[in-house]
Each structure stands twice: as structure tokens, then as C-alpha cells.
Amino acid sequence: MDHFHFDDGRLYCEQVDLERVADRVGTPVFIYSRATLEAHYDRLAEAFAPLDPVICYAVKSCDNLSILALLRNRGAGMDVVSGGEILRARAAGVDMSRVVYAGVGKTDVEIELALDEGIGYFNIESEAEFENIAAIAAARGTTARAALRINPDIDPRTAHAKTTTGKKESKFGVDIERARRFFATYGHNEHLRLCAVHMHIGSPVYEVEPYVNATERAMQLVRELQEAGHHIEAIDIGGGFGADYQTDQTPAYTEYARRIVPLLQPFKDAGGRILLEPGRTISANAGILLTSVQYMKEGGAKTFAIVDTGMHHLLRPTLYESFHFIWPIHVSPDMVPPARGELDLPGLHPVDVVGPICETGDYLALQRKLPPLHRGDRLAIFAAGAYGRVMASNYNSMPRPAEVLIHGSEAMLVRRRETWDELLGAETNPQPVLLGT
Ligand SMILES: *Cc1c(COP(=O)(O)O)cnc(C)c1O
């Protein structure tokens, strides 16, 4: 699944010994593997090749410009959810007609930016939003294309309620019944051409079945819309494909494709376009977070490893109760983990791996069996490439980590560590808000 491996007890990313990187740039630091990012993208593209889809990488999963640029070189479009992400896609040289823009709360300024950039599709989440974008496009004398985000009312059985989006009562999209009325009302707008159907059922989805059910419902709707005289040029089936947080947790791309491709093939063969919006399945296993043990603490019945990162850099364990495999990057060769998951090797001890933030919820793992740890040991937190650095905050006035991209035997600092000066910079020169008072 990825290009992180132990050799003689030392963790490598591609051909780079990660201890050397940590010595140079310090910790905490996110490390990404270019070979992994490219392999995931290529394998996904290959599995879905019969549909010749536009693969719109979900920028929000991992938004570093160097990563966007390498995926763009592979042929990727982008799935964005804000004006800032539109600017990232542009800065990475992405063809703007291959950008799709989702999100329930697009502001006027963001909409104007998207219109000026000539993005591929606005993914529409509500009637009020459609009317607003159409009005702004009309006022600017321009036109744009839109996909209606539908809610197929499928339970994607994601690991956590906070990542379920495709059920009927979610804030995203509109249900199928409302979608029919939506097209009837807005299907002939001149400035915002409603000509595609979009869905995104949640993530991570570890089974193929929810996609099959959702795609069947979407295709049924598309056929009805076509019969009612609407021209549907594209179907966007969203993202949410799983990632291996634990070994072999996720179906292979060929498994997803084997079931999904036949459902969409007739649409494709009739001249339609297919779009995908994968994020984590490309980025999650392509990144790890390196951290150092600051202190070991025995607290009653428990042992704590207090590290130099936490919920402010990797929020997923706190927010989603998610599992991330953790292991020292330098161990004796007989302590190399056979797989990622809960392990039962001899000589392991249960430890709470916690951060420095003043919150009880600031942890990376609870009662995790690990080899004996000491102050100064470095740990790798695996599958941290997606929804890691992008969710990092400055809570407790902590600078956000650096990012390093590995390519073969080369390591590039692709985002420098935030400085204390940057933390204070926006507050150093207070200005009056109301003139004349
Ligand atoms: C977040 C998101 C994605 C990507 O989800 P992943 O789980 O990272 O694949 C795709 N489409 C939309 C609309 C999203 O909000």
C-alpha cells in the first residue's frame, strides 16, 4: 500500500532513513512519499480506465502545493471546497476546467473568484445557493456549469457519524425527490447551466456496496431527468474510498471498479463524462507524522508517553476516535511490526500516547501496546497524510509542523515549520475599525 518500511529496525520512506530527516528538520514533521501518492493515483486511474474519468483529487485531504503539482502532472483535476483551495489549485497549475467546487456555504467573494477562474462545475447544495450563483453570474455577464449534489439516502457505514454525509437528513445536497423538482425549476437557467449530477456519500467507506446502491439510485434519477428532457453531461460519484489505517482494511481499487464501472458504462458510452473525487485514498497512507517523546510518566495504573505533537496537529483520534498505527522509528530488528493494527508481540506495554495540549481529549492513542519508550525516542504516526496537517491549529499557541516530501533518495522541505514570529504577526499592530471615532 505504501513506501514506508523498516530495514534493520530503522524506518525508511522510499530510500531515506527518517532518523536523518528528523535530525535535520526536527519534530514534529509530516513526511510524504511521492512514490506512494503517484502509485495510488495511477492504480485508481487504471482501475477506472474504462470510464476515462476526470479524477478530481480532494484538495482538503492534503493541500500542500508540491503534492497538488505532482498529482496535476499525473493528470489530476481537483475537488475544492473554498476560495483558498481554488487559489491552491491555480498555484499548482491545474487546468481550471478540471476543478469542481463543492461546499454548502460558498460566499459571494468565493463565487466571484470561481467564476473568474472558469472552474468546471459548481456542485450545488441548495436552491438558495443556486439562485445566488446564477444571479452573480448574470450580473457579471458570464455563464458557468453546475452539478446538483444529490443525497441518495444510503448509509455508507463509515466508521463515525461525523463523516457520514449521504443520508437524507444530512446538511449536504438534496434528496432525490427534491432533485426532480430542482431540475424542473432551475434546469433551464442561462447563466448557471444545470447539467450534471453529483454525490459524495461519506468517508471512509470500507465497502463497495454503498457505492453500488448510491450509483444505482443516481443513474435511475439521471434516466428520469433525461426522459423529462434535461441534458445531463456528467456524473460525479464523489470520494470517500477507504485507506489502510490498519493493514488490509480497504478493498482494492479493482474491487470498487468491478462493481461501479458497469453501472456507469452506458452513460459513458452515450458520450457522458464521469468524475471521481478521491482524497484520503490517495493521501492518507502517503504521509506519516514524526514526533519525539518528551517525557515518560507513570500515573497510577497507567503509563503515559508525552510527545511533541497532539490534537493540534493530528485531530483525527480526538475528533473521530480514529486509529493510527504508532511505532518507534528506530527499534531492535526483532521489534519490527509484522502489520499495522493492535499488536501482540512479546515485550510490549500498554501506553497512552498523549500531547502537550491542556485538554484531556488530547491523545493520539490510548492503551496502545508499544515497545519500551524513553525520552528522546522518535515515533512515527502512520496514515497521517490525509486530514492531518490540513486540520492543524495553533491551539495553545503552538506553531504548526513542517512538511517534507520524499522522492527516492531526496527529501525536500515543502512547507517550513511555522515560526513564533508568524504566530504573533497578525496581532502586532492594532488598527481602529471605525473611522472618525
Ligand atoms: C471531503 C470530500 C471528498 C473527499 O473525501 P475523501 O474521504 O478524502 O475521499 C470528496 N468530495 C467531497 C464533496 C468532499 O466533501
Short mmCIF file of C-alpha atoms and ligand atoms in Angstrom, two decimals:
data_model
loop_
_atom_site.label_atom_id
_atom_site.label_comp_id
_atom_site.label_asym_id
_atom_site.label_seq_id
_atom_site.Cartn_x
_atom_site.Cartn_y
_atom_site.Cartn_z
CA MET A 1 0.00 0.00 0.00
CA ASP A 2 2.85 2.46 0.60
CA HIS A 3 6.59 3.12 0.55
CA PHE A 4 7.35 3.25 4.28
CA HIS A 5 9.28 0.23 5.50
CA PHE A 6 11.64 -0.93 8.25
CA ASP A 7 15.13 -2.05 7.35
CA ASP A 8 17.30 -3.42 10.16
CA GLY A 9 14.98 -1.76 12.69
CA ARG A 10 15.09 1.68 11.07
CA LEU A 11 12.13 3.30 9.34
CA TYR A 12 12.65 4.41 5.75
CA CYS A 13 10.46 6.41 3.44
CA GLU A 14 11.42 5.26 -0.05
CA GLN A 15 15.27 5.30 0.24
CA VAL A 16 15.52 7.87 3.03
CA ASP A 17 16.34 6.98 6.65
CA LEU A 18 13.79 9.07 8.55
CA GLU A 19 16.02 9.50 11.59
CA ARG A 20 18.26 11.66 9.39
CA VAL A 21 15.32 13.82 8.33
CA ALA A 22 14.21 14.26 11.95
CA ASP A 23 17.80 15.22 12.90
CA ARG A 24 17.77 17.90 10.19
CA VAL A 25 14.30 19.46 10.41
CA GLY A 26 13.32 18.46 13.93
CA THR A 27 9.95 17.15 15.07
CA PRO A 28 7.03 17.26 14.74
CA VAL A 29 7.16 16.90 10.96
CA PHE A 30 4.85 15.40 8.35
CA ILE A 31 6.69 13.18 5.84
CA TYR A 32 5.11 12.32 2.49
CA SER A 33 6.15 9.74 -0.09
CA ARG A 34 5.89 10.81 -3.72
CA ALA A 35 6.03 7.21 -4.97
CA THR A 36 3.03 6.37 -2.77
CA LEU A 37 0.97 9.35 -3.93
CA GLU A 38 1.70 8.52 -7.57
CA ALA A 39 1.09 4.80 -7.19
CA HIS A 40 -2.30 5.39 -5.56
CA TYR A 41 -3.32 7.87 -8.26
CA ASP A 42 -2.12 5.60 -11.07
CA ARG A 43 -3.79 2.48 -9.69
CA LEU A 44 -7.08 4.29 -9.23
CA ALA A 45 -6.88 5.73 -12.76
CA GLU A 46 -6.09 2.29 -14.14
CA ALA A 47 -8.97 0.58 -12.30
CA PHE A 48 -11.49 3.10 -13.60
CA ALA A 49 -9.86 3.46 -17.04
CA PRO A 50 -12.88 2.08 -18.95
CA LEU A 51 -14.76 5.20 -17.85
CA ASP A 52 -11.85 7.55 -18.67
CA PRO A 53 -12.86 9.64 -15.64
CA VAL A 54 -11.67 13.07 -14.57
CA ILE A 55 -10.03 12.27 -11.24
CA CYS A 56 -10.55 15.38 -9.10
CA TYR A 57 -8.24 14.99 -6.13
CA ALA A 58 -9.88 16.32 -2.94
CA VAL A 59 -7.56 19.17 -2.01
CA LYS A 60 -8.91 19.36 1.53
CA SER A 61 -7.44 15.95 2.40
CA CYS A 62 -3.83 17.15 1.98
CA ASP A 63 -3.31 20.51 0.34
CA ASN A 64 0.43 21.05 0.05
CA LEU A 65 1.22 22.80 -3.24
CA SER A 66 4.03 20.39 -4.12
CA ILE A 67 1.64 17.47 -3.72
CA LEU A 68 -1.05 19.16 -5.81
CA ALA A 69 1.54 19.86 -8.52
CA LEU A 70 2.72 16.25 -8.71
CA LEU A 71 -0.85 14.98 -8.95
CA ARG A 72 -1.62 17.59 -11.60
CA ASN A 73 1.36 16.24 -13.57
CA ARG A 74 -0.28 12.82 -13.35
CA GLY A 75 -3.41 14.26 -14.99
CA ALA A 76 -5.49 15.02 -11.92
CA GLY A 77 -8.20 17.67 -11.69
CA MET A 78 -9.11 19.00 -8.25
CA ASP A 79 -12.12 18.95 -5.94
CA VAL A 80 -12.13 22.19 -3.93
CA VAL A 81 -14.34 23.46 -1.12
CA SER A 82 -13.23 27.09 -0.67
CA GLY A 83 -11.74 30.12 -2.38
CA GLY A 84 -8.43 29.33 -0.73
CA GLU A 85 -8.43 25.89 -2.32
CA ILE A 86 -9.24 27.41 -5.72
CA LEU A 87 -6.11 29.54 -5.32
CA ARG A 88 -4.12 26.46 -4.36
CA ALA A 89 -5.31 24.62 -7.47
CA ARG A 90 -4.36 27.61 -9.60
CA ALA A 91 -0.95 27.95 -7.95
CA ALA A 92 -0.32 24.25 -8.66
CA GLY A 93 -1.02 24.86 -12.36
CA VAL A 94 -4.22 22.83 -12.50
CA ASP A 95 -6.41 23.24 -15.60
CA MET A 96 -9.35 25.12 -14.06
CA SER A 97 -11.91 23.40 -16.28
CA ARG A 98 -10.97 20.23 -14.34
CA VAL A 99 -11.85 21.79 -10.99
CA VAL A 100 -15.14 21.08 -9.21
CA TYR A 101 -16.27 23.24 -6.32
CA ALA A 102 -18.42 21.80 -3.51
CA GLY A 103 -19.44 23.11 -0.10
CA VAL A 104 -22.71 24.25 1.48
CA GLY A 105 -21.63 27.80 2.36
CA LYS A 106 -19.91 29.36 -0.67
CA THR A 107 -19.64 33.13 -0.14
CA ASP A 108 -20.15 35.78 -2.83
CA VAL A 109 -16.43 36.56 -2.92
CA GLU A 110 -15.59 32.88 -3.38
CA ILE A 111 -18.24 32.50 -6.10
CA GLU A 112 -16.84 35.50 -7.98
CA LEU A 113 -13.36 34.02 -7.78
CA ALA A 114 -14.61 30.66 -9.09
CA LEU A 115 -16.44 32.39 -11.99
CA ASP A 116 -13.37 34.44 -12.89
CA GLU A 117 -11.19 31.33 -12.84
CA GLY A 118 -13.60 29.42 -15.08
CA ILE A 119 -13.95 26.31 -12.92
CA GLY A 120 -15.54 23.15 -14.35
CA TYR A 121 -18.60 22.71 -12.14
CA PHE A 122 -20.19 24.31 -9.14
CA ASN A 123 -21.53 21.45 -7.07
CA ILE A 124 -24.84 22.86 -5.86
CA GLU A 125 -26.06 22.10 -2.35
CA SER A 126 -29.35 24.07 -2.11
CA GLU A 127 -31.94 26.14 -4.02
CA ALA A 128 -30.82 29.35 -2.31
CA GLU A 129 -27.25 28.71 -3.36
CA PHE A 130 -28.23 28.01 -6.98
CA GLU A 131 -30.18 31.28 -7.16
CA ASN A 132 -27.30 33.24 -5.68
CA ILE A 133 -24.64 31.83 -8.02
CA ALA A 134 -26.94 32.30 -11.04
CA ALA A 135 -27.57 35.92 -10.02
CA ILE A 136 -23.87 36.66 -9.58
CA ALA A 137 -23.07 35.04 -12.94
CA ALA A 138 -25.84 37.08 -14.62
CA ALA A 139 -24.61 40.32 -13.03
CA ARG A 140 -21.13 39.61 -14.39
CA GLY A 141 -22.47 38.66 -17.80
CA THR A 142 -20.90 35.23 -17.61
CA THR A 143 -22.02 31.60 -17.61
CA ALA A 144 -20.97 28.57 -15.60
CA ARG A 145 -21.89 24.93 -15.26
CA ALA A 146 -23.45 23.26 -12.26
CA ALA A 147 -23.89 19.76 -10.88
CA LEU A 148 -26.68 19.16 -8.40
CA ARG A 149 -25.46 17.34 -5.31
CA ILE A 150 -27.96 14.64 -4.54
CA ASN A 151 -28.40 12.70 -1.38
CA PRO A 152 -29.04 9.10 -2.37
CA ASP A 153 -30.06 8.30 1.24
CA ILE A 154 -27.58 5.45 1.59
CA ASP A 155 -25.94 4.63 4.88
CA PRO A 156 -22.26 4.43 3.91
CA ARG A 157 -21.44 2.65 7.20
CA THR A 158 -18.43 4.88 7.78
CA ALA A 159 -16.52 4.44 11.00
CA HIS A 160 -18.02 7.56 12.57
CA ALA A 161 -21.22 9.67 12.48
CA LYS A 162 -19.20 12.85 11.84
CA THR A 163 -18.07 11.52 8.44
CA THR A 164 -21.46 10.36 7.12
CA THR A 165 -22.82 12.77 4.51
CA GLY A 166 -25.14 10.94 2.09
CA LYS A 167 -28.09 10.24 4.37
CA LYS A 168 -31.37 12.01 3.82
CA GLU A 169 -31.21 14.25 6.86
CA SER A 170 -27.62 15.49 6.26
CA LYS A 171 -26.89 19.16 5.54
CA PHE A 172 -25.33 18.22 2.18
CA GLY A 173 -27.17 18.12 -1.13
CA VAL A 174 -30.87 17.47 -1.73
CA ASP A 175 -32.83 14.22 -1.67
CA ILE A 176 -33.91 12.51 -4.89
CA GLU A 177 -37.49 13.72 -4.76
CA ARG A 178 -36.34 17.31 -4.37
CA ALA A 179 -33.75 16.79 -7.12
CA ARG A 180 -36.54 16.21 -9.67
CA ARG A 181 -38.24 19.48 -8.67
CA PHE A 182 -34.84 21.21 -8.63
CA PHE A 183 -34.22 20.36 -12.28
CA ALA A 184 -37.78 21.32 -13.20
CA THR A 185 -37.33 24.75 -11.58
CA TYR A 186 -33.74 25.59 -12.45
CA GLY A 187 -32.89 23.27 -15.35
CA HIS A 188 -33.15 25.99 -17.98
CA ASN A 189 -31.18 28.82 -16.39
CA GLU A 190 -28.99 30.63 -18.93
CA HIS A 191 -26.23 31.76 -16.61
CA LEU A 192 -25.85 28.65 -14.50
CA ARG A 193 -26.32 25.57 -16.67
CA LEU A 194 -27.55 22.71 -14.51
CA CYS A 195 -26.18 19.79 -16.50
CA ALA A 196 -24.67 17.25 -14.09
CA VAL A 197 -25.39 15.16 -11.02
CA HIS A 198 -23.01 14.93 -8.07
CA MET A 199 -22.92 12.85 -4.91
CA HIS A 200 -20.49 12.14 -2.09
CA ILE A 201 -21.83 9.62 0.39
CA GLY A 202 -19.28 9.96 3.20
CA SER A 203 -15.86 8.69 4.11
CA PRO A 204 -14.08 6.50 4.68
CA VAL A 205 -16.36 3.89 3.09
CA TYR A 206 -14.80 0.46 3.52
CA GLU A 207 -17.35 -1.45 1.49
CA VAL A 208 -18.27 -1.40 -2.17
CA GLU A 209 -21.99 -1.94 -1.60
CA PRO A 210 -22.92 1.62 -0.53
CA TYR A 211 -21.36 2.98 -3.77
CA VAL A 212 -23.25 0.42 -5.81
CA ASN A 213 -26.56 1.34 -4.19
CA ALA A 214 -25.92 5.08 -4.43
CA THR A 215 -24.77 4.86 -8.05
CA GLU A 216 -27.86 2.83 -8.99
CA ARG A 217 -30.08 5.50 -7.45
CA ALA A 218 -28.17 8.28 -9.18
CA MET A 219 -28.43 6.51 -12.56
CA GLN A 220 -32.16 5.99 -12.06
CA LEU A 221 -32.55 9.72 -11.41
CA VAL A 222 -30.41 10.59 -14.45
CA ARG A 223 -32.61 8.43 -16.70
CA GLU A 224 -35.74 10.14 -15.37
CA LEU A 225 -34.20 13.57 -15.89
CA GLN A 226 -33.22 12.66 -19.44
CA GLU A 227 -36.74 11.44 -20.15
CA ALA A 228 -38.02 14.78 -18.85
CA GLY A 229 -35.86 16.48 -21.50
CA HIS A 230 -32.83 17.54 -19.43
CA HIS A 231 -29.37 17.19 -20.90
CA ILE A 232 -27.09 15.52 -18.32
CA GLU A 233 -23.47 15.69 -19.48
CA ALA A 234 -21.67 14.44 -16.37
CA ILE A 235 -21.99 12.31 -13.25
CA ASP A 236 -19.64 12.88 -10.32
CA ILE A 237 -19.64 9.97 -7.86
CA GLY A 238 -17.57 11.75 -5.21
CA GLY A 239 -14.82 10.35 -2.99
CA GLY A 240 -14.65 8.57 0.32
CA PHE A 241 -12.75 5.47 -0.83
CA GLY A 242 -11.03 3.89 2.17
CA ALA A 243 -7.41 4.00 3.27
CA ASP A 244 -5.40 1.41 5.20
CA TYR A 245 -5.32 2.82 8.70
CA GLN A 246 -4.84 -0.81 9.64
CA THR A 247 -3.35 -3.45 7.39
CA ASP A 248 -5.69 -4.63 4.62
CA GLN A 249 -8.65 -2.61 5.84
CA THR A 250 -9.68 -1.38 2.40
CA PRO A 251 -10.99 -3.05 -0.76
CA ALA A 252 -8.61 -2.80 -3.73
CA TYR A 253 -9.47 -0.20 -6.37
CA THR A 254 -10.18 -3.04 -8.76
CA GLU A 255 -12.88 -4.24 -6.33
CA TYR A 256 -14.62 -0.86 -6.33
CA ALA A 257 -14.24 -0.55 -10.09
CA ARG A 258 -15.50 -4.07 -10.86
CA ARG A 259 -18.89 -3.17 -9.39
CA ILE A 260 -19.14 0.55 -10.17
CA VAL A 261 -17.83 0.70 -13.75
CA PRO A 262 -20.61 -1.44 -15.31
CA LEU A 263 -23.27 0.82 -13.76
CA LEU A 264 -21.78 3.94 -15.37
CA GLN A 265 -20.53 2.44 -18.64
CA PRO A 266 -23.76 3.02 -20.62
CA PHE A 267 -23.76 6.69 -19.62
CA LYS A 268 -20.11 6.99 -20.63
CA ASP A 269 -20.70 5.18 -23.93
CA ALA A 270 -23.51 7.62 -24.74
CA GLY A 271 -20.98 10.46 -24.56
CA GLY A 272 -21.25 11.32 -20.83
CA ARG A 273 -18.38 12.28 -18.56
CA ILE A 274 -17.56 10.62 -15.25
CA LEU A 275 -15.84 12.40 -12.37
CA LEU A 276 -14.35 10.99 -9.17
CA GLU A 277 -13.28 12.95 -6.08
CA PRO A 278 -10.81 10.77 -4.16
CA GLY A 279 -8.87 12.35 -1.31
CA ARG A 280 -7.76 10.14 1.55
CA THR A 281 -7.36 7.00 -0.52
CA ILE A 282 -4.54 8.83 -2.33
CA SER A 283 -3.04 10.84 0.53
CA ALA A 284 -3.67 9.06 3.84
CA ASN A 285 -1.11 6.26 3.53
CA ALA A 286 1.30 8.56 1.70
CA GLY A 287 2.06 10.52 4.87
CA ILE A 288 3.24 9.97 8.42
CA LEU A 289 3.76 12.32 11.36
CA LEU A 290 7.09 12.06 13.17
CA THR A 291 7.14 13.05 16.82
CA SER A 292 9.56 12.85 19.76
CA VAL A 293 8.86 11.56 23.25
CA GLN A 294 9.28 14.48 25.66
CA TYR A 295 8.59 12.71 28.91
CA MET A 296 7.53 9.33 30.20
CA LYS A 297 5.14 9.49 33.14
CA GLU A 298 3.82 6.74 35.37
CA GLY A 299 0.34 7.77 36.54
CA GLY A 300 -1.20 5.27 38.94
CA ALA A 301 -2.10 2.23 36.86
CA LYS A 302 -1.21 3.91 33.57
CA THR A 303 1.91 4.82 31.64
CA PHE A 304 1.89 8.00 29.54
CA ALA A 305 4.22 8.85 26.69
CA ILE A 306 4.01 12.64 26.36
CA VAL A 307 5.05 13.64 22.82
CA ASP A 308 5.69 16.91 20.97
CA THR A 309 2.55 16.65 18.84
CA GLY A 310 -1.10 16.02 19.56
CA MET A 311 -4.66 17.04 18.68
CA HIS A 312 -3.39 20.42 17.42
CA HIS A 313 -1.50 18.63 14.61
CA LEU A 314 -3.49 15.43 14.12
CA LEU A 315 -7.06 15.91 15.26
CA ARG A 316 -8.47 12.62 13.95
CA PRO A 317 -8.09 10.49 17.11
CA THR A 318 -9.84 13.19 19.17
CA LEU A 319 -12.47 14.14 16.57
CA TYR A 320 -13.30 10.73 15.09
CA GLU A 321 -11.85 8.33 17.66
CA SER A 322 -9.78 7.05 14.78
CA PHE A 323 -6.98 4.51 14.96
CA HIS A 324 -3.48 5.44 13.82
CA PHE A 325 -0.71 2.87 13.99
CA ILE A 326 2.26 4.18 16.00
CA TRP A 327 5.75 2.72 16.23
CA PRO A 328 9.27 3.92 17.13
CA ILE A 329 11.30 4.75 14.02
CA HIS A 330 14.39 3.06 15.44
CA VAL A 331 13.95 -0.30 17.18
CA SER A 332 15.89 -3.51 17.52
CA PRO A 333 15.37 -5.59 14.37
CA ASP A 334 13.32 -8.22 16.24
CA MET A 335 10.80 -5.48 17.18
CA VAL A 336 9.82 -4.67 13.62
CA PRO A 337 6.00 -4.77 13.45
CA PRO A 338 4.57 -7.52 11.23
CA ALA A 339 1.44 -5.47 10.40
CA ARG A 340 -0.42 -2.29 11.32
CA GLY A 341 -3.09 -2.75 13.94
CA GLU A 342 -3.31 -3.86 17.55
CA LEU A 343 -0.18 -5.99 18.01
CA ASP A 344 0.64 -8.75 20.42
CA LEU A 345 4.41 -9.15 20.27
CA PRO A 346 6.33 -10.19 23.39
CA GLY A 347 7.83 -7.25 25.32
CA LEU A 348 5.12 -4.68 24.55
CA HIS A 349 3.48 -2.49 27.19
CA PRO A 350 0.22 -0.52 27.07
CA VAL A 351 0.84 3.23 26.89
CA ASP A 352 -1.33 6.32 26.44
CA VAL A 353 0.38 8.42 23.77
CA VAL A 354 -0.68 11.99 24.61
CA GLY A 355 0.17 15.52 23.51
CA PRO A 356 1.10 18.72 25.38
CA ILE A 357 -2.29 20.46 24.91
CA CYS A 358 -4.30 21.32 28.02
CA GLU A 359 -7.21 19.01 27.14
CA THR A 360 -7.96 15.51 28.37
CA GLY A 361 -9.03 14.71 24.79
CA ASP A 362 -5.52 15.43 23.52
CA TYR A 363 -4.33 11.94 22.71
CA LEU A 364 -3.02 10.00 19.73
CA ALA A 365 -3.57 6.51 21.12
CA LEU A 366 -4.95 5.05 24.34
CA GLN A 367 -3.65 1.88 25.98
CA ARG A 368 -1.60 1.09 22.90
CA LYS A 369 0.91 -1.75 23.16
CA LEU A 370 4.35 -0.40 22.30
CA PRO A 371 7.99 -1.35 22.88
CA PRO A 372 9.59 0.29 25.94
CA LEU A 373 9.88 4.06 25.31
CA HIS A 374 12.29 6.67 26.61
CA ARG A 375 12.65 10.45 26.48
CA GLY A 376 14.00 11.42 23.05
CA ASP A 377 12.68 8.39 21.17
CA ARG A 378 11.05 9.27 17.88
CA LEU A 379 7.72 7.77 16.93
CA ALA A 380 6.00 7.51 13.56
CA ILE A 381 2.24 8.03 13.48
CA PHE A 382 1.14 6.28 10.31
CA ALA A 383 -1.59 7.07 7.77
CA ALA A 384 -1.43 10.75 8.75
CA GLY A 385 -1.25 12.12 5.19
CA ALA A 386 -4.98 12.86 4.92
CA TYR A 387 -6.81 15.23 7.27
CA GLY A 388 -3.57 15.74 9.21
CA ARG A 389 -1.65 18.95 8.59
CA VAL A 390 -4.74 20.46 6.92
CA MET A 391 -6.64 20.28 10.21
CA ALA A 392 -3.73 21.51 12.33
CA SER A 393 -4.41 24.53 14.53
CA ASN A 394 -2.45 26.94 16.69
CA TYR A 395 -4.34 25.98 19.85
CA ASN A 396 -2.21 26.73 22.92
CA SER A 397 -0.17 28.99 20.59
CA MET A 398 1.75 26.08 19.13
CA PRO A 399 3.35 26.56 15.69
CA ARG A 400 2.21 24.09 13.04
CA PRO A 401 4.62 21.38 11.80
CA ALA A 402 6.87 21.35 8.76
CA GLU A 403 6.19 19.11 5.75
CA VAL A 404 8.83 17.08 3.87
CA LEU A 405 8.27 15.33 0.54
CA ILE A 406 10.47 12.31 -0.20
CA HIS A 407 11.31 11.24 -3.73
CA GLY A 408 13.67 8.26 -3.94
CA SER A 409 16.76 9.30 -2.02
CA GLU A 410 15.84 13.01 -1.97
CA ALA A 411 13.99 14.86 0.78
CA MET A 412 12.52 18.31 0.11
CA LEU A 413 11.21 20.69 2.75
CA VAL A 414 7.91 21.61 1.04
CA ARG A 415 6.48 23.66 3.91
CA ARG A 416 8.69 25.13 6.57
CA ARG A 417 7.78 24.94 10.20
CA GLU A 418 5.66 27.88 11.37
CA THR A 419 7.63 30.34 13.50
CA TRP A 420 6.75 32.08 16.74
CA ASP A 421 7.02 35.39 14.85
CA GLU A 422 4.33 34.23 12.41
CA LEU A 423 2.10 33.28 15.32
CA LEU A 424 2.16 36.82 16.73
CA GLY A 425 2.45 38.72 13.44
CA ALA A 426 -1.23 39.44 12.79
CA GLU A 427 -1.64 41.00 16.24
CA THR A 428 1.35 43.30 16.46
CA ASN A 429 -0.24 46.44 15.01
CA PRO A 430 -3.86 47.02 16.18
CA GLN A 431 -5.87 49.33 13.89
CA PRO A 432 -9.08 51.33 14.53
CA VAL A 433 -12.08 49.67 12.92
CA LEU A 434 -14.48 52.62 12.91
CA LEU A 435 -13.03 55.71 11.28
CA GLY A 436 -13.73 59.04 12.97
CA THR A 437 -14.37 57.66 16.44
C1 LIG B 1 -14.20 15.51 1.55
C2 LIG B 1 -14.81 15.32 0.23
C3 LIG B 1 -14.24 14.43 -0.69
C4 LIG B 1 -13.06 13.55 -0.38
O1 LIG B 1 -13.30 12.62 0.64
P1 LIG B 1 -12.17 11.51 0.91
O2 LIG B 1 -12.67 10.70 2.04
O3 LIG B 1 -10.92 12.24 1.28
O4 LIG B 1 -12.01 10.74 -0.34
C5 LIG B 1 -14.82 14.33 -1.93
N1 LIG B 1 -15.91 15.07 -2.26
C6 LIG B 1 -16.47 15.94 -1.40
C7 LIG B 1 -17.64 16.74 -1.84
C8 LIG B 1 -15.95 16.10 -0.13
O5 LIG B 1 -16.52 16.96 0.72
#
